[in-house]
Amino acid sequence: MEIMKNVFCIKAIDWDIENFHGYSTPFGTSYNAYLIKGEKNILIDTAKYYCEFDFFEKLQNLIGSEKIDFVISNHSEMDHSGLIEKVIERSDATLVCSPKGKENLEKHFHNKSWKIITVENGQILSLGNTTFQFFLTPMVHWPDSMCTYLIDKKILFSSDAFGQHFACTEFFADQVGSDIIFREARKYYANIVNPYGTAVRKVLEAIGNLDIEMILPAHGTIWRNMRDIKNIIEKYEAWASNRPGEKVLIVYETMWGSTRKMAEKCYVEAVKNNYNAEMFNLGVRDISDIVAEMPEARIVLFGSSILHGQILPKMAGLLTYLAGLRFEKRKAWTFGSYGWARLSFNGFETLVKEAGFEMPYSGFYVQFVPDERALQILGEQLNSKILTV
Ligand code: FEO
């Protein structure tokens, strides 16, 4: 697909992927490589190894008997570098990457004979009649990551930044629908990029002075509409600040329905207090869907039953995952039902605090099944400790 004169998107679509290193991807994803034709043929990134057929078929249709002269690797993670070795073997192309990218790719492919040009932050480089500027973007999403700006066309190849895991035949975000694509972009940011907010702010500063007419990410759809470009940059600024949102999230895992009753009481109280409240039952929802809502959360209420002296395993998995994602400035409270091991909730509260939440009060726990009185007390405590302060 020609995105702009002599700039093509080679979109290897991964229709089947349901889990991207722990992140649920019910809509699949795509690995977007880009070809710039000119005095030199320049490829930006490749695709995951098992998309070989799709990728090379599309590349071949675009270049015919010509060869690739340069491969720019914005990011060495294997979803984008998986076919670099095969591209270089076929065409003897020169690799262009960041110094960290060189280190990583040499350790991935163990091939020391490649011709490699490393680029520094802000460096301008002409390859044939095409001139690029490179911006190193460490930790967005790996230490090696960089963005590539095609100067004369004012387009930014942003690598993982501004991407979405969303498989579709359309190429542009505005063809799919902004609500869907912004929601998937938020899920992507929350699950992949959130720990690196400081790094994201540096990237935004670096590209802040660029005249950008199109953002071409390495996953999902392309941002070409100026309103969408402005919006997604503003969203990244807001997400990178780790500011809490306005929602109350009620996240629970239940054995026999008692913790569920408590979750429902929490929901009713939150709605009564005019919060936009959402419920997530970990028995049926993936942890990455809950993380997707975390940028919008002001308060998170975690509920679990106790099994073998521990909270339930999906809740423990969520809290471990959240500890790595480093959301900040959100308040939390806990609730749950137990049989005989009430003290096990001490560990629950510790995990919630270690996941970065502010939890000024101990939670509310009930033995076996909560009766009306217990639910009333739960509501009163929730109001006085969390919702109305
Ligand atoms: Fe899409 Fe960090 O790779």
Coordinates of C-alpha atoms and ligand atoms in Angstrom, one line a residue:
M1 CA 0.0 0.0 0.0
E2 CA 1.5 3.4 -1.0
I3 CA 1.0 5.7 1.9
M4 CA 2.5 8.7 0.3
K5 CA 4.5 9.0 -2.9
N6 CA 7.3 6.4 -2.8
V7 CA 6.5 5.4 0.8
F8 CA 4.8 2.0 1.2
C9 CA 3.5 0.1 4.2
I10 CA 4.2 -3.6 4.3
K11 CA 1.8 -4.7 6.9
A12 CA 2.2 -8.3 8.1
I13 CA -1.1 -9.1 9.8
D14 CA -1.1 -11.5 12.7
W15 CA -4.7 -12.5 12.7
D16 CA -4.3 -15.4 15.2
I17 CA -2.3 -14.0 18.0
E18 CA -4.3 -13.9 21.2
N19 CA -1.5 -13.2 23.7
F20 CA 1.4 -10.9 23.2
H21 CA 3.9 -11.7 25.9
G22 CA 1.1 -11.8 28.5
Y23 CA -1.1 -9.1 27.0
S24 CA -4.4 -10.3 25.5
T25 CA -4.8 -9.4 21.9
P26 CA -8.3 -10.4 20.9
F27 CA -8.2 -8.3 17.8
G28 CA -4.8 -9.7 16.7
T29 CA -2.0 -7.3 15.7
S30 CA 0.1 -6.3 12.8
Y31 CA 3.9 -5.8 12.3
N32 CA 4.3 -2.7 10.1
A33 CA 7.4 -2.4 8.0
Y34 CA 7.8 0.5 5.6
L35 CA 9.6 0.8 2.3
I36 CA 10.9 4.1 0.8
K37 CA 11.8 3.9 -2.8
G38 CA 14.3 6.3 -4.4
E39 CA 17.9 6.3 -5.5
K40 CA 18.2 3.7 -2.8
N41 CA 15.5 1.3 -1.6
I42 CA 15.2 1.6 2.2
L43 CA 13.2 -0.7 4.4
I44 CA 12.3 0.4 7.9
D45 CA 11.9 -2.7 10.2
T46 CA 10.6 -6.1 9.2
A47 CA 8.1 -8.5 10.9
K48 CA 7.9 -11.4 13.3
Y49 CA 9.6 -14.6 11.9
Y50 CA 6.4 -16.5 11.3
C51 CA 5.0 -13.8 9.1
E52 CA 7.7 -14.6 6.5
F53 CA 5.4 -15.5 3.7
D54 CA 3.1 -12.5 4.1
F55 CA 6.0 -10.1 4.5
F56 CA 8.2 -11.3 1.6
E57 CA 5.2 -11.6 -0.8
K58 CA 4.3 -8.0 -0.2
L59 CA 7.9 -6.8 -0.3
Q60 CA 8.5 -8.7 -3.6
N61 CA 5.4 -7.1 -5.2
L62 CA 6.8 -3.7 -4.4
I63 CA 10.4 -4.1 -5.4
G64 CA 10.3 -6.7 -8.1
S65 CA 13.9 -7.4 -9.3
E66 CA 15.3 -4.5 -7.4
K67 CA 17.1 -5.0 -4.1
I68 CA 16.9 -3.4 -0.6
D69 CA 20.0 -1.2 -0.1
F70 CA 19.4 -0.2 3.6
V71 CA 17.4 -1.6 6.4
I72 CA 16.7 0.8 9.2
S73 CA 16.0 -1.1 12.5
N74 CA 14.1 1.2 14.8
H75 CA 13.8 -1.5 17.4
S76 CA 15.5 -4.9 17.9
E77 CA 12.6 -6.7 19.6
M78 CA 11.9 -9.8 17.5
D79 CA 8.4 -8.7 16.4
H80 CA 10.2 -6.1 14.2
S81 CA 13.6 -7.6 13.6
G82 CA 12.6 -11.2 13.1
L83 CA 13.2 -11.2 9.4
I84 CA 16.1 -8.8 9.2
E85 CA 18.6 -11.6 8.7
K86 CA 16.7 -12.9 5.8
V87 CA 16.3 -9.5 4.2
I88 CA 20.1 -8.9 4.5
E89 CA 20.9 -12.4 3.2
R90 CA 18.7 -11.8 0.1
S91 CA 20.0 -8.3 -0.7
D92 CA 23.3 -7.6 1.1
A93 CA 21.7 -4.5 2.6
T94 CA 23.4 -2.2 5.0
L95 CA 21.8 -2.1 8.5
V96 CA 21.2 1.3 10.1
C97 CA 20.4 1.3 13.8
S98 CA 21.1 2.8 17.2
P99 CA 24.3 1.7 19.0
K100 CA 22.2 -0.4 21.4
G101 CA 20.3 -1.8 18.5
K102 CA 23.6 -3.0 17.0
E103 CA 24.5 -4.7 20.3
N104 CA 21.1 -6.4 20.5
L105 CA 20.9 -7.5 16.9
E106 CA 24.4 -9.0 17.0
K107 CA 23.3 -11.0 20.1
H108 CA 20.1 -12.0 18.4
F109 CA 21.6 -13.1 15.1
H110 CA 25.3 -13.8 16.0
N111 CA 26.3 -12.5 12.6
K112 CA 29.3 -10.2 12.8
S113 CA 29.8 -9.7 9.0
W114 CA 26.9 -7.3 8.4
K115 CA 27.6 -3.8 7.2
I116 CA 26.2 -1.6 10.0
I117 CA 25.9 2.2 10.3
T118 CA 25.0 3.3 13.9
V119 CA 23.3 6.6 14.4
E120 CA 23.2 9.0 17.3
N121 CA 20.4 11.1 18.7
G122 CA 19.4 13.9 16.4
Q123 CA 21.7 12.7 13.6
I124 CA 20.7 13.5 10.0
L125 CA 21.7 11.0 7.4
S126 CA 21.1 10.9 3.7
L127 CA 20.7 7.5 2.0
G128 CA 20.7 8.1 -1.7
N129 CA 18.3 11.0 -2.3
T130 CA 16.3 10.3 1.0
T131 CA 17.2 12.2 4.2
F132 CA 16.3 11.0 7.6
Q133 CA 16.7 12.4 11.1
F134 CA 17.0 9.8 14.0
F135 CA 15.8 10.2 17.5
L136 CA 17.0 7.7 20.1
T137 CA 14.0 6.8 22.3
P138 CA 15.5 4.5 25.0
M139 CA 12.9 2.5 27.0
V140 CA 10.2 3.3 24.5
H141 CA 10.0 0.4 24.5
W142 CA 13.6 -1.1 24.9
P143 CA 17.0 0.6 25.5
D144 CA 17.7 0.4 21.7
S145 CA 14.5 2.0 20.5
M146 CA 14.6 4.9 18.1
C147 CA 12.2 6.9 15.9
T148 CA 13.0 7.8 12.3
Y149 CA 11.9 11.1 10.7
L150 CA 11.7 11.3 7.0
I151 CA 12.5 15.0 6.6
D152 CA 11.1 15.9 3.2
K153 CA 7.8 14.1 3.7
K154 CA 7.4 15.2 7.3
I155 CA 6.6 11.7 8.5
L156 CA 7.6 10.0 11.7
F157 CA 8.2 6.2 11.9
S158 CA 7.6 5.9 15.6
S159 CA 8.3 2.2 16.2
D160 CA 6.3 0.9 19.2
A161 CA 5.2 4.5 20.3
F162 CA 1.7 5.4 19.2
G163 CA 1.0 1.8 18.2
Q164 CA -2.0 -0.5 18.8
H165 CA -2.5 -4.2 18.7
F166 CA -5.2 -4.2 16.2
A167 CA -5.3 -6.4 13.0
C168 CA -7.3 -5.0 10.2
T169 CA -7.0 -4.5 6.4
E170 CA -7.4 -0.7 6.8
F171 CA -4.2 1.3 7.0
F172 CA -5.3 4.5 8.7
A173 CA -6.8 5.1 12.2
D174 CA -9.6 7.3 10.7
Q175 CA -10.7 4.5 8.5
V176 CA -11.4 2.2 11.5
G177 CA -12.9 4.7 13.9
S178 CA -11.2 6.9 16.4
D179 CA -12.9 5.5 19.5
I180 CA -11.7 2.0 18.8
I181 CA -8.2 2.9 17.9
F182 CA -7.7 5.3 20.8
R183 CA -9.0 2.6 23.2
E184 CA -6.5 0.1 21.7
A185 CA -3.7 2.7 21.8
R186 CA -4.5 3.2 25.5
K187 CA -4.4 -0.5 26.2
Y188 CA -1.1 -0.7 24.4
Y189 CA 0.4 2.2 26.3
A190 CA -0.8 0.9 29.7
N191 CA 0.4 -2.6 29.2
I192 CA 3.7 -1.9 27.3
V193 CA 4.9 1.7 27.8
N194 CA 3.5 2.9 31.2
P195 CA 6.7 2.1 33.2
Y196 CA 8.7 4.5 31.0
G197 CA 6.7 7.7 31.4
T198 CA 9.9 9.7 32.0
A199 CA 11.4 8.4 28.8
V200 CA 8.1 9.1 26.9
R201 CA 8.2 12.7 28.0
K202 CA 11.7 13.0 26.6
V203 CA 10.5 11.5 23.3
L204 CA 7.6 14.0 23.2
E205 CA 10.0 16.9 23.8
A206 CA 12.4 15.6 21.1
I207 CA 9.6 15.4 18.5
G208 CA 7.8 18.4 19.8
N209 CA 9.6 20.7 17.3
L210 CA 9.0 18.5 14.3
D211 CA 6.5 19.3 11.7
I212 CA 4.6 16.0 11.5
E213 CA 2.1 15.2 8.8
M214 CA 1.8 11.5 9.5
I215 CA 2.8 9.1 12.3
L216 CA 3.6 5.6 11.1
P217 CA 3.8 3.1 14.1
A218 CA 5.1 -0.4 14.0
H219 CA 1.8 -1.9 15.1
G220 CA -1.8 -1.2 14.1
T221 CA -3.0 1.7 12.1
I222 CA -1.3 4.9 10.9
W223 CA -2.2 8.4 12.2
R224 CA -2.7 10.8 9.3
N225 CA -5.5 13.0 10.3
M226 CA -4.1 16.2 12.0
R227 CA -6.8 16.1 14.7
D228 CA -5.9 12.5 15.5
I229 CA -2.2 13.2 15.5
K230 CA -2.7 16.1 18.0
N231 CA -5.0 13.9 20.1
I232 CA -2.7 10.9 20.3
I233 CA 0.3 13.1 21.2
E234 CA -1.8 14.8 23.9
K235 CA -3.0 11.4 25.2
Y236 CA 0.7 10.3 25.5
E237 CA 1.5 13.5 27.4
A238 CA -1.4 12.8 29.8
W239 CA -0.6 9.0 30.2
A240 CA 3.1 9.8 30.7
S241 CA 2.3 12.1 33.6
N242 CA 0.7 9.1 35.4
R243 CA -2.1 11.4 36.5
P244 CA -5.1 9.5 38.0
G245 CA -8.4 9.6 36.1
E246 CA -11.9 9.8 37.5
K247 CA -13.1 6.2 37.4
V248 CA -13.6 3.7 40.2
L249 CA -12.5 0.2 39.2
I250 CA -13.7 -2.8 41.1
V251 CA -11.6 -5.8 40.4
Y252 CA -12.3 -9.1 42.1
E253 CA -11.8 -12.8 42.1
T254 CA -14.3 -15.0 43.9
M255 CA -14.6 -18.7 44.9
W256 CA -18.2 -19.2 46.0
G257 CA -19.7 -15.8 45.3
S258 CA -19.2 -14.0 48.6
T259 CA -16.5 -11.8 47.3
R260 CA -18.7 -11.1 44.3
K261 CA -21.5 -9.9 46.6
M262 CA -19.0 -7.5 48.3
A263 CA -17.9 -6.3 44.9
E264 CA -21.5 -5.6 43.9
K265 CA -22.0 -3.6 47.1
C266 CA -18.8 -1.6 46.3
Y267 CA -20.2 -0.9 42.8
V268 CA -23.6 0.3 44.1
E269 CA -21.9 2.6 46.6
A270 CA -19.5 4.0 43.9
V271 CA -22.4 4.7 41.5
K272 CA -24.4 6.3 44.4
N273 CA -21.5 8.7 44.8
N274 CA -21.7 9.6 41.1
Y275 CA -18.5 7.8 40.2
N276 CA -18.1 6.3 36.8
A277 CA -17.6 2.7 38.1
E278 CA -16.5 -0.4 36.2
M279 CA -16.5 -4.0 37.5
F280 CA -14.0 -6.7 36.5
N281 CA -14.4 -10.3 37.4
L282 CA -11.0 -11.9 37.1
G283 CA -12.7 -15.2 36.4
V284 CA -13.7 -14.0 33.0
R285 CA -11.6 -10.9 32.3
D286 CA -7.9 -10.8 31.3
I287 CA -5.5 -8.8 33.5
S288 CA -4.4 -6.7 30.5
D289 CA -8.0 -5.5 30.1
I290 CA -8.0 -4.2 33.6
V291 CA -4.6 -2.6 33.1
A292 CA -6.0 -0.9 30.0
E293 CA -8.4 1.0 32.2
M294 CA -5.8 2.0 34.8
P295 CA -4.9 5.4 33.2
E296 CA -8.5 6.4 33.8
A297 CA -8.7 5.2 37.4
R298 CA -8.8 7.3 40.5
I299 CA -9.7 4.5 42.9
V300 CA -9.2 0.8 42.6
L301 CA -11.0 -1.6 44.9
F302 CA -9.5 -5.1 44.9
G303 CA -11.4 -8.1 46.2
S304 CA -10.3 -11.7 46.7
S305 CA -11.2 -14.9 48.5
I306 CA -8.6 -16.8 50.4
L307 CA -7.4 -20.3 49.2
H308 CA -4.6 -22.3 50.8
G309 CA -3.7 -19.3 53.0
Q310 CA -3.3 -17.0 49.9
I311 CA -5.3 -14.7 47.8
L312 CA -6.6 -16.3 44.6
P313 CA -4.0 -16.8 41.9
K314 CA -5.4 -14.4 39.2
M315 CA -5.5 -11.6 41.7
A316 CA -1.9 -12.3 42.8
G317 CA -0.9 -12.4 39.1
L318 CA -2.6 -9.0 38.4
L319 CA -0.9 -7.4 41.4
T320 CA 2.5 -8.7 40.4
Y321 CA 1.9 -7.4 36.8
L322 CA 0.8 -4.0 38.2
A323 CA 4.0 -3.8 40.3
G324 CA 6.0 -3.8 37.1
L325 CA 3.8 -1.3 35.3
R326 CA 4.2 1.4 38.0
F327 CA 0.9 3.3 38.0
E328 CA 1.1 5.9 40.7
K329 CA -1.1 8.3 42.6
R330 CA -4.2 6.0 42.6
K331 CA -6.0 5.2 45.8
A332 CA -6.9 1.6 46.7
W333 CA -8.8 -0.5 49.2
T334 CA -9.3 -4.2 49.6
F335 CA -12.2 -6.5 50.5
G336 CA -12.8 -10.2 50.5
S337 CA -14.2 -13.4 52.1
Y338 CA -12.2 -16.0 54.0
G339 CA -12.9 -19.3 55.7
W340 CA -10.4 -19.5 58.6
A341 CA -7.3 -17.6 57.5
R342 CA -8.1 -13.9 57.9
L343 CA -4.5 -13.0 58.5
S344 CA -3.8 -14.0 54.9
F345 CA -5.3 -10.6 53.9
N346 CA -2.2 -8.9 55.4
G347 CA -0.2 -10.3 52.4
F348 CA -3.0 -9.0 50.1
E349 CA -2.6 -5.5 51.4
T350 CA 1.1 -5.6 51.1
L351 CA 0.9 -6.7 47.5
V352 CA -1.5 -3.8 46.7
K353 CA 0.9 -1.3 48.3
E354 CA 3.9 -2.8 46.5
A355 CA 2.0 -2.4 43.3
G356 CA 2.2 1.4 43.9
F357 CA -1.2 2.2 45.2
E358 CA -1.9 4.5 48.1
M359 CA -3.8 2.5 50.7
P360 CA -4.2 4.5 53.9
Y361 CA -6.7 2.1 55.5
S362 CA -6.9 -1.6 56.0
G363 CA -9.6 -3.5 54.0
F364 CA -12.8 -5.1 55.0
Y365 CA -13.1 -8.9 55.3
V366 CA -15.9 -11.3 56.1
Q367 CA -15.9 -14.9 57.2
F368 CA -17.7 -17.1 54.7
V369 CA -20.9 -15.3 53.4
P370 CA -21.6 -11.6 54.1
D371 CA -25.1 -10.9 55.5
E372 CA -27.0 -7.7 55.0
R373 CA -25.4 -6.2 58.1
A374 CA -21.9 -7.0 56.9
L375 CA -22.7 -5.5 53.5
Q376 CA -24.0 -2.4 55.2
I377 CA -20.8 -2.0 57.2
L378 CA -18.8 -2.6 54.0
G379 CA -20.7 0.3 52.3
E380 CA -20.2 2.6 55.3
Q381 CA -16.5 2.0 55.5
L382 CA -16.0 2.3 51.8
N383 CA -17.8 5.7 51.9
S384 CA -16.0 7.1 54.9
K385 CA -12.5 5.8 54.0
I386 CA -12.3 6.0 50.3
L387 CA -15.2 7.4 48.3
T388 CA -16.1 10.6 50.1
V389 CA -12.6 11.8 51.1
Ligands
FEO1 FE1 6.6 -4.1 19.1 FE2 8.8 -3.6 21.7 O1 8.1 -4.4 20.1

